[in-house]
JSON list of C-alpha atoms in Angstrom, two decimals:
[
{"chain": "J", "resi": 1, "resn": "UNK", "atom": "CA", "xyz": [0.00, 0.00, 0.00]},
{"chain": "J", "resi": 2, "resn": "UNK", "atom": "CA", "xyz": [1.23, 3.87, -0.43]},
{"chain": "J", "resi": 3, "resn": "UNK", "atom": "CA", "xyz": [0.03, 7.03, 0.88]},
{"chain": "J", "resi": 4, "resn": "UNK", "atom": "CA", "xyz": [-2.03, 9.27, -1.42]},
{"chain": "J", "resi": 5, "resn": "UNK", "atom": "CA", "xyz": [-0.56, 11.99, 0.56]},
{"chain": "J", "resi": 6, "resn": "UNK", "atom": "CA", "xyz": [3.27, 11.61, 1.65]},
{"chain": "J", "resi": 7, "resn": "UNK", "atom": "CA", "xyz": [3.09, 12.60, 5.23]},
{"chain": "J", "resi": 8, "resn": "UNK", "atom": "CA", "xyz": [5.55, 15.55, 6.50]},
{"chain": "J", "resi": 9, "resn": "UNK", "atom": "CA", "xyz": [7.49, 13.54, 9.31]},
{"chain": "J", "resi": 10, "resn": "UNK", "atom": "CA", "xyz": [8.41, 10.73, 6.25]},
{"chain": "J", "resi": 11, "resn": "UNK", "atom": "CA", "xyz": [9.73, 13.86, 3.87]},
{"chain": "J", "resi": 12, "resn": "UNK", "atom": "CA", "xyz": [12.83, 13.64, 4.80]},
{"chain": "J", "resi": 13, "resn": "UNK", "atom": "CA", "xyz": [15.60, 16.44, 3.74]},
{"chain": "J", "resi": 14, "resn": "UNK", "atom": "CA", "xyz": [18.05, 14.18, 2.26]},
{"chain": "J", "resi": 15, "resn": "UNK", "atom": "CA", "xyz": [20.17, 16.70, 0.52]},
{"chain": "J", "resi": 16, "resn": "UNK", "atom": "CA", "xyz": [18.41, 18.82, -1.83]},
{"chain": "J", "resi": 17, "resn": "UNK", "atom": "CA", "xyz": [15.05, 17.18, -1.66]},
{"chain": "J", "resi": 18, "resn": "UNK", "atom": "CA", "xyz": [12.09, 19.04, -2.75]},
{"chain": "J", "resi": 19, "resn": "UNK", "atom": "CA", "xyz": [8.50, 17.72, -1.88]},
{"chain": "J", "resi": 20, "resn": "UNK", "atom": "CA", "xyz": [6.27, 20.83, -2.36]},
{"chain": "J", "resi": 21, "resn": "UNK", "atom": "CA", "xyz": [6.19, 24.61, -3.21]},
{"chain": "J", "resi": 22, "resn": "UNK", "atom": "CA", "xyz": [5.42, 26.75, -0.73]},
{"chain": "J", "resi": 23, "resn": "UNK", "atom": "CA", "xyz": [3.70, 29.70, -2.62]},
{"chain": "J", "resi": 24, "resn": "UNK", "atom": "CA", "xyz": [1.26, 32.61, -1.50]},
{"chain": "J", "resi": 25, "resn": "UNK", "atom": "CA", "xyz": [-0.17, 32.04, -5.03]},
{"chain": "J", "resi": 26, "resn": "UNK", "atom": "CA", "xyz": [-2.87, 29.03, -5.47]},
{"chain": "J", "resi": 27, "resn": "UNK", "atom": "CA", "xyz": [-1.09, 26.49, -7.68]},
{"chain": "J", "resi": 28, "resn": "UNK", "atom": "CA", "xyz": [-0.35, 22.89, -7.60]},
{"chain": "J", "resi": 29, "resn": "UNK", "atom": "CA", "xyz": [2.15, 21.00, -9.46]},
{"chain": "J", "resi": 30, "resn": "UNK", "atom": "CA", "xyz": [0.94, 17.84, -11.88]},
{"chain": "J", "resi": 31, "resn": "UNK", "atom": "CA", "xyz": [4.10, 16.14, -12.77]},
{"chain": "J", "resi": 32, "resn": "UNK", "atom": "CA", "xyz": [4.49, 13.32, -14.88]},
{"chain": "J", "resi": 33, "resn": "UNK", "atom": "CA", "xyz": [7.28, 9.84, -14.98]},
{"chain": "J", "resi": 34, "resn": "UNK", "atom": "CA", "xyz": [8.15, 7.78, -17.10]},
{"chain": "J", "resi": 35, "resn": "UNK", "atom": "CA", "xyz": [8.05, 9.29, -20.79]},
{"chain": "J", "resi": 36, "resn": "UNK", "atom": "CA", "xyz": [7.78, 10.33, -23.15]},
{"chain": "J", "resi": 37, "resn": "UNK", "atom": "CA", "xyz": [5.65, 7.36, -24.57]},
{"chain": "J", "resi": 38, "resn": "UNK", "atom": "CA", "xyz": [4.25, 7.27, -28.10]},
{"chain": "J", "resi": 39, "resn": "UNK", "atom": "CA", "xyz": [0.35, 8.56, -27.80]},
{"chain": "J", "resi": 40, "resn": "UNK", "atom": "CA", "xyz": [0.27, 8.88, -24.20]},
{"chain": "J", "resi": 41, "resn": "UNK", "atom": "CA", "xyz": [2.10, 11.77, -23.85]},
{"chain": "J", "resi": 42, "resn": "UNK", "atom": "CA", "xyz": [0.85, 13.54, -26.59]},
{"chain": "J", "resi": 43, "resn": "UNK", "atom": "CA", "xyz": [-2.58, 12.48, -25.09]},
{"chain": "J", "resi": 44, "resn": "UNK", "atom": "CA", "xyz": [-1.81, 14.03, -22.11]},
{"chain": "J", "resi": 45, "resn": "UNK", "atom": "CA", "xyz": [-0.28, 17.08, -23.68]},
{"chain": "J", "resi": 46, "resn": "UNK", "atom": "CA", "xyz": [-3.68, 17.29, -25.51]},
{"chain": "J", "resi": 47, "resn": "UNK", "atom": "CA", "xyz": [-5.60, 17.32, -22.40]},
{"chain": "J", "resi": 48, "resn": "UNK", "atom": "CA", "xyz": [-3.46, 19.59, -20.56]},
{"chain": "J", "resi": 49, "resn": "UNK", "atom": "CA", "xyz": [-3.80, 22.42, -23.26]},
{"chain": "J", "resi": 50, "resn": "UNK", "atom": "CA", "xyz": [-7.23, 21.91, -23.11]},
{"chain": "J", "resi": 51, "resn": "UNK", "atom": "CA", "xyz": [-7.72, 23.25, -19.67]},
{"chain": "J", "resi": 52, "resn": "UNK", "atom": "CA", "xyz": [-4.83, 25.86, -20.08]},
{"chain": "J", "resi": 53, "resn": "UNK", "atom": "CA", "xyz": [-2.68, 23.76, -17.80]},
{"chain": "J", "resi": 54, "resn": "UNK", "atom": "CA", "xyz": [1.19, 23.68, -17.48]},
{"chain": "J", "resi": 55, "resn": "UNK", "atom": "CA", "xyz": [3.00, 20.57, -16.05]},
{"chain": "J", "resi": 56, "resn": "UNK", "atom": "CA", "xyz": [6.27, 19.20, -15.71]},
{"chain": "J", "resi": 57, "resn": "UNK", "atom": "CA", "xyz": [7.75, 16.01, -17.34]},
{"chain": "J", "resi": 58, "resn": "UNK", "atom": "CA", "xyz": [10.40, 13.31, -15.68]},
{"chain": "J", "resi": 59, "resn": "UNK", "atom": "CA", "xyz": [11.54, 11.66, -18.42]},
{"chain": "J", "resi": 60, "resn": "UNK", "atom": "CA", "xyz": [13.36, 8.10, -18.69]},
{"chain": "J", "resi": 61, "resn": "UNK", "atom": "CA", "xyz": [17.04, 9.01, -21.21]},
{"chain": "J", "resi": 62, "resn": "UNK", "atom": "CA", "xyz": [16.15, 5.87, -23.36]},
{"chain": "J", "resi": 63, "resn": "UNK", "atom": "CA", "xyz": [12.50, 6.81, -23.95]},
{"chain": "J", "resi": 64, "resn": "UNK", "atom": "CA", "xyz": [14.22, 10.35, -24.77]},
{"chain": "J", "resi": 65, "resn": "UNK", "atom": "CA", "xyz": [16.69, 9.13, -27.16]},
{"chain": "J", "resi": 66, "resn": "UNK", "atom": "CA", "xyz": [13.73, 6.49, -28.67]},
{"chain": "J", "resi": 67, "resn": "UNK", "atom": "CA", "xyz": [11.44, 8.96, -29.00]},
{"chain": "J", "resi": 68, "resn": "UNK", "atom": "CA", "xyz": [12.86, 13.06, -29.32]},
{"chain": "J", "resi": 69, "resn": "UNK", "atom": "CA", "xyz": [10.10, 14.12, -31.40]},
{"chain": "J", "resi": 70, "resn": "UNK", "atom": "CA", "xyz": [7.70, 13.86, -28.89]},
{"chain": "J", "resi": 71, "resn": "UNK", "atom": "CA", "xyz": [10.26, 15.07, -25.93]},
{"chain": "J", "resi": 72, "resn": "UNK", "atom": "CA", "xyz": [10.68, 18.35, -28.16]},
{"chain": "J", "resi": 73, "resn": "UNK", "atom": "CA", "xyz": [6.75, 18.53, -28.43]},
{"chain": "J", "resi": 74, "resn": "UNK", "atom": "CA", "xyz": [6.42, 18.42, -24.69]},
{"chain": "J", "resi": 75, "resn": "UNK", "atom": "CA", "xyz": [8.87, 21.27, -24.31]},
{"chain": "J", "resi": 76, "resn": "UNK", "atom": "CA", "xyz": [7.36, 23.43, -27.77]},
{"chain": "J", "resi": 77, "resn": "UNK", "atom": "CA", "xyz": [3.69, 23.02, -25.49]},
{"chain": "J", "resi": 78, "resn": "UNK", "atom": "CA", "xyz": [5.61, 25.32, -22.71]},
{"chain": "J", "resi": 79, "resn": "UNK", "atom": "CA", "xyz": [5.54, 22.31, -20.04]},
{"chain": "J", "resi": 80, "resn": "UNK", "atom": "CA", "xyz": [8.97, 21.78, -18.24]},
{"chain": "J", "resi": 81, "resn": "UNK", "atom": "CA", "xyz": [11.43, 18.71, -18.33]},
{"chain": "J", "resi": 82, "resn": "UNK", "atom": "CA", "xyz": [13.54, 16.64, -15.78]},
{"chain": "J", "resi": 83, "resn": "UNK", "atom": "CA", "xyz": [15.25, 13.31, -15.93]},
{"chain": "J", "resi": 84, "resn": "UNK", "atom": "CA", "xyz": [14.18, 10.34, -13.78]},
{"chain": "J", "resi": 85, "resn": "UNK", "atom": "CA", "xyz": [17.45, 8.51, -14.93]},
{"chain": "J", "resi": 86, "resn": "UNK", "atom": "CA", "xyz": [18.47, 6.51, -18.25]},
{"chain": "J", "resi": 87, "resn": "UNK", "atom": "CA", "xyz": [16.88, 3.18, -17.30]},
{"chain": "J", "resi": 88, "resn": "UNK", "atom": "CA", "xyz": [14.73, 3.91, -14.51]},
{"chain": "J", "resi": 89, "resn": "UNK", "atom": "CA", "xyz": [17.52, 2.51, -12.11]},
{"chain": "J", "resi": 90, "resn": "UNK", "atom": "CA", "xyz": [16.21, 1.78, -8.61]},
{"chain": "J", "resi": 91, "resn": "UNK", "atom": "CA", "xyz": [17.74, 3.89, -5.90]},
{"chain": "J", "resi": 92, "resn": "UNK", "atom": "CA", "xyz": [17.98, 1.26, -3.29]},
{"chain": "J", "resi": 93, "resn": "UNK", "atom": "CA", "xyz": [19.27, -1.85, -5.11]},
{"chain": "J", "resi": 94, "resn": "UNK", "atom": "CA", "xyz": [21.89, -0.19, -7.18]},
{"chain": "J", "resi": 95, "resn": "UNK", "atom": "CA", "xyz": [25.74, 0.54, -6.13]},
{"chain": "J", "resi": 96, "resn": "UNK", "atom": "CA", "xyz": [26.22, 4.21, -5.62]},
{"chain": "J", "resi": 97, "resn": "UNK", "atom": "CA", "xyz": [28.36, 4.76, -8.92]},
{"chain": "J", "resi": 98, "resn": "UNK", "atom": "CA", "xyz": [26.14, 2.70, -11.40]},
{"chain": "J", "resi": 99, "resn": "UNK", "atom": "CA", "xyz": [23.18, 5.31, -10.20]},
{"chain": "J", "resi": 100, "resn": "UNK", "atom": "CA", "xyz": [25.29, 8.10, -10.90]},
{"chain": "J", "resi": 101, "resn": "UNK", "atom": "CA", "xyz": [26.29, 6.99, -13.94]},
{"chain": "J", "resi": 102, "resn": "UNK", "atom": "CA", "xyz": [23.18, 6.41, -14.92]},
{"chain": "J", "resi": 103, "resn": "UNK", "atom": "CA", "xyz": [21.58, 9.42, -14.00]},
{"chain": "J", "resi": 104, "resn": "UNK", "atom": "CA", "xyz": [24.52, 11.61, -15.57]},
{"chain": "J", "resi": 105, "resn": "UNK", "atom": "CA", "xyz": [23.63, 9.62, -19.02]},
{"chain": "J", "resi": 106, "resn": "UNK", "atom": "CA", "xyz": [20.04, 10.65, -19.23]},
{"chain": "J", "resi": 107, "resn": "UNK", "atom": "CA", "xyz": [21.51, 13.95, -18.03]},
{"chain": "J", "resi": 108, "resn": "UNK", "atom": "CA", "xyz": [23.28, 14.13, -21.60]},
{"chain": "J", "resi": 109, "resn": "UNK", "atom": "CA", "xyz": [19.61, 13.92, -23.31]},
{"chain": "J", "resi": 110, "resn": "UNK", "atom": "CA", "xyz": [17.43, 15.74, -20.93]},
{"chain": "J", "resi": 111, "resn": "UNK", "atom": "CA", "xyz": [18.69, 19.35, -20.80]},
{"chain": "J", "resi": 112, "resn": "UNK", "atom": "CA", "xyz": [17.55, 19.97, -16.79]},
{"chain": "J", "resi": 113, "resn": "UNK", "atom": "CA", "xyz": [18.59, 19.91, -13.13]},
{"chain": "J", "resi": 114, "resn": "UNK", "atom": "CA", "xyz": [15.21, 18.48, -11.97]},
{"chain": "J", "resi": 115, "resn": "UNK", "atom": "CA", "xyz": [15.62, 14.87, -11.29]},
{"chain": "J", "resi": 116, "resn": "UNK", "atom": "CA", "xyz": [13.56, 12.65, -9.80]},
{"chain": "J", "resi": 117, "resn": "UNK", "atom": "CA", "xyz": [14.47, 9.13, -8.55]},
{"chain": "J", "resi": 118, "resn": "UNK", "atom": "CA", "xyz": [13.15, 6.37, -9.98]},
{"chain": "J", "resi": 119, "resn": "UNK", "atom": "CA", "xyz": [9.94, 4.36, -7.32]},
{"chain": "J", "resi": 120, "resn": "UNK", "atom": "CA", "xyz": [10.86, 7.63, -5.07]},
{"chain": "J", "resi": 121, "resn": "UNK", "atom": "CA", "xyz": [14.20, 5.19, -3.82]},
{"chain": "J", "resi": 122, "resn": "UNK", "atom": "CA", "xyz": [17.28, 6.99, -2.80]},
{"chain": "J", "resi": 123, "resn": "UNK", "atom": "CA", "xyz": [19.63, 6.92, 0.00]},
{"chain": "J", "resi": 124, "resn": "UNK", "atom": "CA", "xyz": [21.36, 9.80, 1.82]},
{"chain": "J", "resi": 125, "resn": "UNK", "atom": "CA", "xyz": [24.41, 8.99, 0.39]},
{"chain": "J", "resi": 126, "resn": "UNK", "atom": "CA", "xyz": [22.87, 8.90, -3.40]},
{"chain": "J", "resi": 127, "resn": "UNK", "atom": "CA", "xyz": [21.02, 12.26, -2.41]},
{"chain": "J", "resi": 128, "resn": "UNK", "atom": "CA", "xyz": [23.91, 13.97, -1.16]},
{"chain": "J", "resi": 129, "resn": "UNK", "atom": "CA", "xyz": [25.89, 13.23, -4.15]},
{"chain": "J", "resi": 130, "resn": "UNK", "atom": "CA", "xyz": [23.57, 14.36, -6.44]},
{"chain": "J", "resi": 131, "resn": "UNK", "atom": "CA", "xyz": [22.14, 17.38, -4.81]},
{"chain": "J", "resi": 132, "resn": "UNK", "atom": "CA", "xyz": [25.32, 19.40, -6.13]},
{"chain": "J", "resi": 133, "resn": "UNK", "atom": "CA", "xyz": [24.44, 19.17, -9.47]},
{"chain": "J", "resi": 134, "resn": "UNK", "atom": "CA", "xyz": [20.71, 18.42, -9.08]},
{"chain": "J", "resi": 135, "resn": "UNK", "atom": "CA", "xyz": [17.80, 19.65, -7.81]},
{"chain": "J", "resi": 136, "resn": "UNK", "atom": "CA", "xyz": [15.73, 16.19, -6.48]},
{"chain": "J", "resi": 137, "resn": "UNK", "atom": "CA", "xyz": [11.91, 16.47, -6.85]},
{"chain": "J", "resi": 138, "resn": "UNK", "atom": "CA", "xyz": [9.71, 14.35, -4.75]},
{"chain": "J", "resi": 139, "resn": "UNK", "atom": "CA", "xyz": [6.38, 14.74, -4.41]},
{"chain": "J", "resi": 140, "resn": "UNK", "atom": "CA", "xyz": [3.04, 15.69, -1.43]},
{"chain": "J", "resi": 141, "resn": "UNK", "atom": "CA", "xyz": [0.24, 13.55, -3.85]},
{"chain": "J", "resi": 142, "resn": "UNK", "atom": "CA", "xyz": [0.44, 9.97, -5.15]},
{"chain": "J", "resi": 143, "resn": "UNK", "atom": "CA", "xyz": [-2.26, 9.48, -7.73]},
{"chain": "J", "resi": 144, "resn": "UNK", "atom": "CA", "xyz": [-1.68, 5.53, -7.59]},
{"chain": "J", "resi": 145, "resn": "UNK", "atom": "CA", "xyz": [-2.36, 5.96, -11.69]},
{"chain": "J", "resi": 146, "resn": "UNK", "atom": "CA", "xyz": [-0.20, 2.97, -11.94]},
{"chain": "J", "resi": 147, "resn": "UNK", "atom": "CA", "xyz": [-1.89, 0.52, -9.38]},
{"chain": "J", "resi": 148, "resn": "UNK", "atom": "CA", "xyz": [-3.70, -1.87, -11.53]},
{"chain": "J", "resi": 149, "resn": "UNK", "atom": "CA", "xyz": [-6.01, -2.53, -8.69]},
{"chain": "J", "resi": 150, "resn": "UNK", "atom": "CA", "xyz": [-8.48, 0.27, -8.54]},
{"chain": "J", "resi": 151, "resn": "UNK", "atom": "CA", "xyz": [-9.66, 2.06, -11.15]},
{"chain": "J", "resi": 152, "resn": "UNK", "atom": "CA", "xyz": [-9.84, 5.52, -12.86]},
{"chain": "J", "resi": 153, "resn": "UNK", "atom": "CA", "xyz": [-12.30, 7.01, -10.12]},
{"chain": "J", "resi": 154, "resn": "UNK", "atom": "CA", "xyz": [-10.42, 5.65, -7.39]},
{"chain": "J", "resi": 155, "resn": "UNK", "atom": "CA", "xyz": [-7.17, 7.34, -8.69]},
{"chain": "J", "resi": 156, "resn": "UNK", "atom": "CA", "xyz": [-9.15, 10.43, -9.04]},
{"chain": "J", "resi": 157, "resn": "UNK", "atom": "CA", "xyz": [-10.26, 10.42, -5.34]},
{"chain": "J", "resi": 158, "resn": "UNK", "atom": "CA", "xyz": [-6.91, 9.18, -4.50]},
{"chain": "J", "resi": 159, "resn": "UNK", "atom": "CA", "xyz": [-5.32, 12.70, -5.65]},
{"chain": "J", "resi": 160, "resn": "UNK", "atom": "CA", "xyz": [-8.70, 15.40, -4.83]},
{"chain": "J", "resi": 161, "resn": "UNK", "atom": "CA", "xyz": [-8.68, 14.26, -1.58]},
{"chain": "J", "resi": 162, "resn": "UNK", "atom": "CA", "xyz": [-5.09, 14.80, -0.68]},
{"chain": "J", "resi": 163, "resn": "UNK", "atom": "CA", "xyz": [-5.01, 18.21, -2.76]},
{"chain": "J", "resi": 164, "resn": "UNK", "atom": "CA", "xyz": [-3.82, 21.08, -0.99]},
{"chain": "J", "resi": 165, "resn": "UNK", "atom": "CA", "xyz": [-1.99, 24.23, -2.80]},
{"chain": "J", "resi": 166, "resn": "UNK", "atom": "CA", "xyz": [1.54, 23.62, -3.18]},
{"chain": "J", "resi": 167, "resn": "UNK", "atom": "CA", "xyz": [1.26, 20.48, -3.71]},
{"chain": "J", "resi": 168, "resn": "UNK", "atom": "CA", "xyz": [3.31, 18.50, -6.28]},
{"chain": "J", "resi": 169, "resn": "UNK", "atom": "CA", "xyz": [1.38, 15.32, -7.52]},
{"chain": "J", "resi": 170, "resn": "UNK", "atom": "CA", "xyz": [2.60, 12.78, -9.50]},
{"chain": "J", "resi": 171, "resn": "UNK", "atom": "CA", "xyz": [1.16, 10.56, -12.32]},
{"chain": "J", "resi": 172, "resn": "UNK", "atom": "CA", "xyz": [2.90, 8.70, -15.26]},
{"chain": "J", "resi": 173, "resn": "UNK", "atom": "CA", "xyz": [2.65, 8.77, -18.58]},
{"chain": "J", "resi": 174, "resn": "UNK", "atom": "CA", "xyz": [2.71, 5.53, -19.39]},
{"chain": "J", "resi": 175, "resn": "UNK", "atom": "CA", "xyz": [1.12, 3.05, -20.94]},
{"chain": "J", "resi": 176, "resn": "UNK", "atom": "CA", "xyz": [0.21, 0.96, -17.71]},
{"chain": "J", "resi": 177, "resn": "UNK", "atom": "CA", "xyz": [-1.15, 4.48, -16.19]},
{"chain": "J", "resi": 178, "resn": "UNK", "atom": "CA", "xyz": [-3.52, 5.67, -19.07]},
{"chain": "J", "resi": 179, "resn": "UNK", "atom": "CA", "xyz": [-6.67, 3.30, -18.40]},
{"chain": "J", "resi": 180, "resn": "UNK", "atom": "CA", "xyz": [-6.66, 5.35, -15.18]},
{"chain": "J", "resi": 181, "resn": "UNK", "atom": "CA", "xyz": [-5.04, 8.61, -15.92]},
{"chain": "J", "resi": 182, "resn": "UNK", "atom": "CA", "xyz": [-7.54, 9.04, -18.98]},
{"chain": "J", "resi": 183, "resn": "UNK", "atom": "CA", "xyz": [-10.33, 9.78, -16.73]},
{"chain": "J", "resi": 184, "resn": "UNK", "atom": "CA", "xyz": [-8.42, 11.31, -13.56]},
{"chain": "J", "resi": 185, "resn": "UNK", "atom": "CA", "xyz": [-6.51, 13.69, -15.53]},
{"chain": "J", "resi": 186, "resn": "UNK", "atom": "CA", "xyz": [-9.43, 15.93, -17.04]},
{"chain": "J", "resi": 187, "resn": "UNK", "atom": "CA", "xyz": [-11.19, 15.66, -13.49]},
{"chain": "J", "resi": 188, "resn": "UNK", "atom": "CA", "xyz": [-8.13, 16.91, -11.64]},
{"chain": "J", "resi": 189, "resn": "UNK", "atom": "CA", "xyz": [-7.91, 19.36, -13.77]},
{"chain": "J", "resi": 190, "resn": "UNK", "atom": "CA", "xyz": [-11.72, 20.98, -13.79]},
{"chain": "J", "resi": 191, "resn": "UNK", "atom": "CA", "xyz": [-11.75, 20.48, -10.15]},
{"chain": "J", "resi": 192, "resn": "UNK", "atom": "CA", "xyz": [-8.31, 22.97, -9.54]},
{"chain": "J", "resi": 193, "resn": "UNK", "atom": "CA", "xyz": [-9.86, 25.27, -13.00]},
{"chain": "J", "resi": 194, "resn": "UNK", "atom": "CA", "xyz": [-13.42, 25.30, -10.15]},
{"chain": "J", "resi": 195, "resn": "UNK", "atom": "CA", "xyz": [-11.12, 26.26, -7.33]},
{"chain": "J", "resi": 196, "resn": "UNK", "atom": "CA", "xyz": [-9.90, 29.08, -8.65]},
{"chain": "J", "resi": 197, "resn": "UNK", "atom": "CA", "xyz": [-6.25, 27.46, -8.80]},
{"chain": "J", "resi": 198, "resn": "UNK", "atom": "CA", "xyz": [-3.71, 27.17, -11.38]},
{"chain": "J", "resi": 199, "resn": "UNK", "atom": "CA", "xyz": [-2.13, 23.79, -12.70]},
{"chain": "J", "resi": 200, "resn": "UNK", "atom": "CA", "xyz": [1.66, 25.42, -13.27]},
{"chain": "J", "resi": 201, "resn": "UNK", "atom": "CA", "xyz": [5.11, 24.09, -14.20]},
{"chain": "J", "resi": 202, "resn": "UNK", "atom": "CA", "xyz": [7.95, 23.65, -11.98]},
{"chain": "J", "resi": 203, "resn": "UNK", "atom": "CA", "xyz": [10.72, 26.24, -12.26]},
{"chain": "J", "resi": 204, "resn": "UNK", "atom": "CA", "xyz": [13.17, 24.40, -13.94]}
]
């Protein structure tokens, strides 16, 4: 099981971690793993410009470097970029210089000092090594977009629930995702638009 909302005692400041943005303005921060994947992400994209919506996209250096047309089209839509590794390299079973290896090679494709870590998994020492060159991105909101188990309304209750301002929320662009980010997306969205608040982009 995982928490919709991460709580603040388990956000721990390993390094340069970043898990919201604390802002007088009301915005939230819909970020996205895992791309760029062929139709998803332009789906997404799609969506996103239909409610006037910025985001920002952690994307995997081989899906980059297999697919830069759509990488360029997230970044022509206005929508900023960070890397979530080359191979989406798990933080807690890897030896400390194959991770930063492989995070400096999707580096060389994805032009940005936001990084997340792959499944959220890094150790103090990985953090600390990488915070001097990186800016790590966690996140407040879990959608659960990629939990087979429940369904499209479930992720959407999963994320309006937790929702505060601030907030950065993560779902994936993926192909395992879209049954259930298809119909959360456009509901997350018209329920911040009803708010009052503003989807935005992280600075990059």
């Amino acid at each position: 099981m995982y928490p919709k909302r991460v709580p603040a005692p388990l956000r721990l400041p390993l390094g340069t971690m970043t898990w919201r943005i604390p802002s007088a303005k009301k915005e939230v921060f819909l970020t996205f793993d895992d791309g760029p994947t062929p139709e998803i992400t332009l789906a997404v994209l799609d969506i996103l410009d239909e409610y006037g919506a910025k985001a920002t996209f952690f994307g995997i250096g081989k899906n980059v470097d297999e697919n830069p047309e759509i990488w360029q089209a997230v970044q022509d839509r206005g929508h900023s970029i960070g890397h979530h590794s080359y191979t989406h390299v798990n933080g807690w079973k890897t030896d400390l210089m194959e991770y930063i290896e492989d995070v400096h090679k999707a580096a060389k494709v994805i032009k940005s000092r936001l990084f997340r870590p792959p499944y959220g998994r890094i150790s103090p020492r990985k953090a600390k090594a990488l915070s001097k060159n990186y800016m790590i991105i966690m996140w407040t909101v879990l959608s659960g977009d990629f939990d087979q188990n429940i369904d499209g309304e479930q992720c959407t209750s999963n994320v309006l629930s937790a929702l505060k301002p601030g907030d950065i929320v993560v779902f994936h662009d993926s192909v395992k995702a879209w049954p259930r980010l298809k119909e959360a997306l456009p509901k997350v969205l018209y329920y911040i638009q009803e708010k009052g608040w503003k989807a935005d982009k992280l600075p990059q």
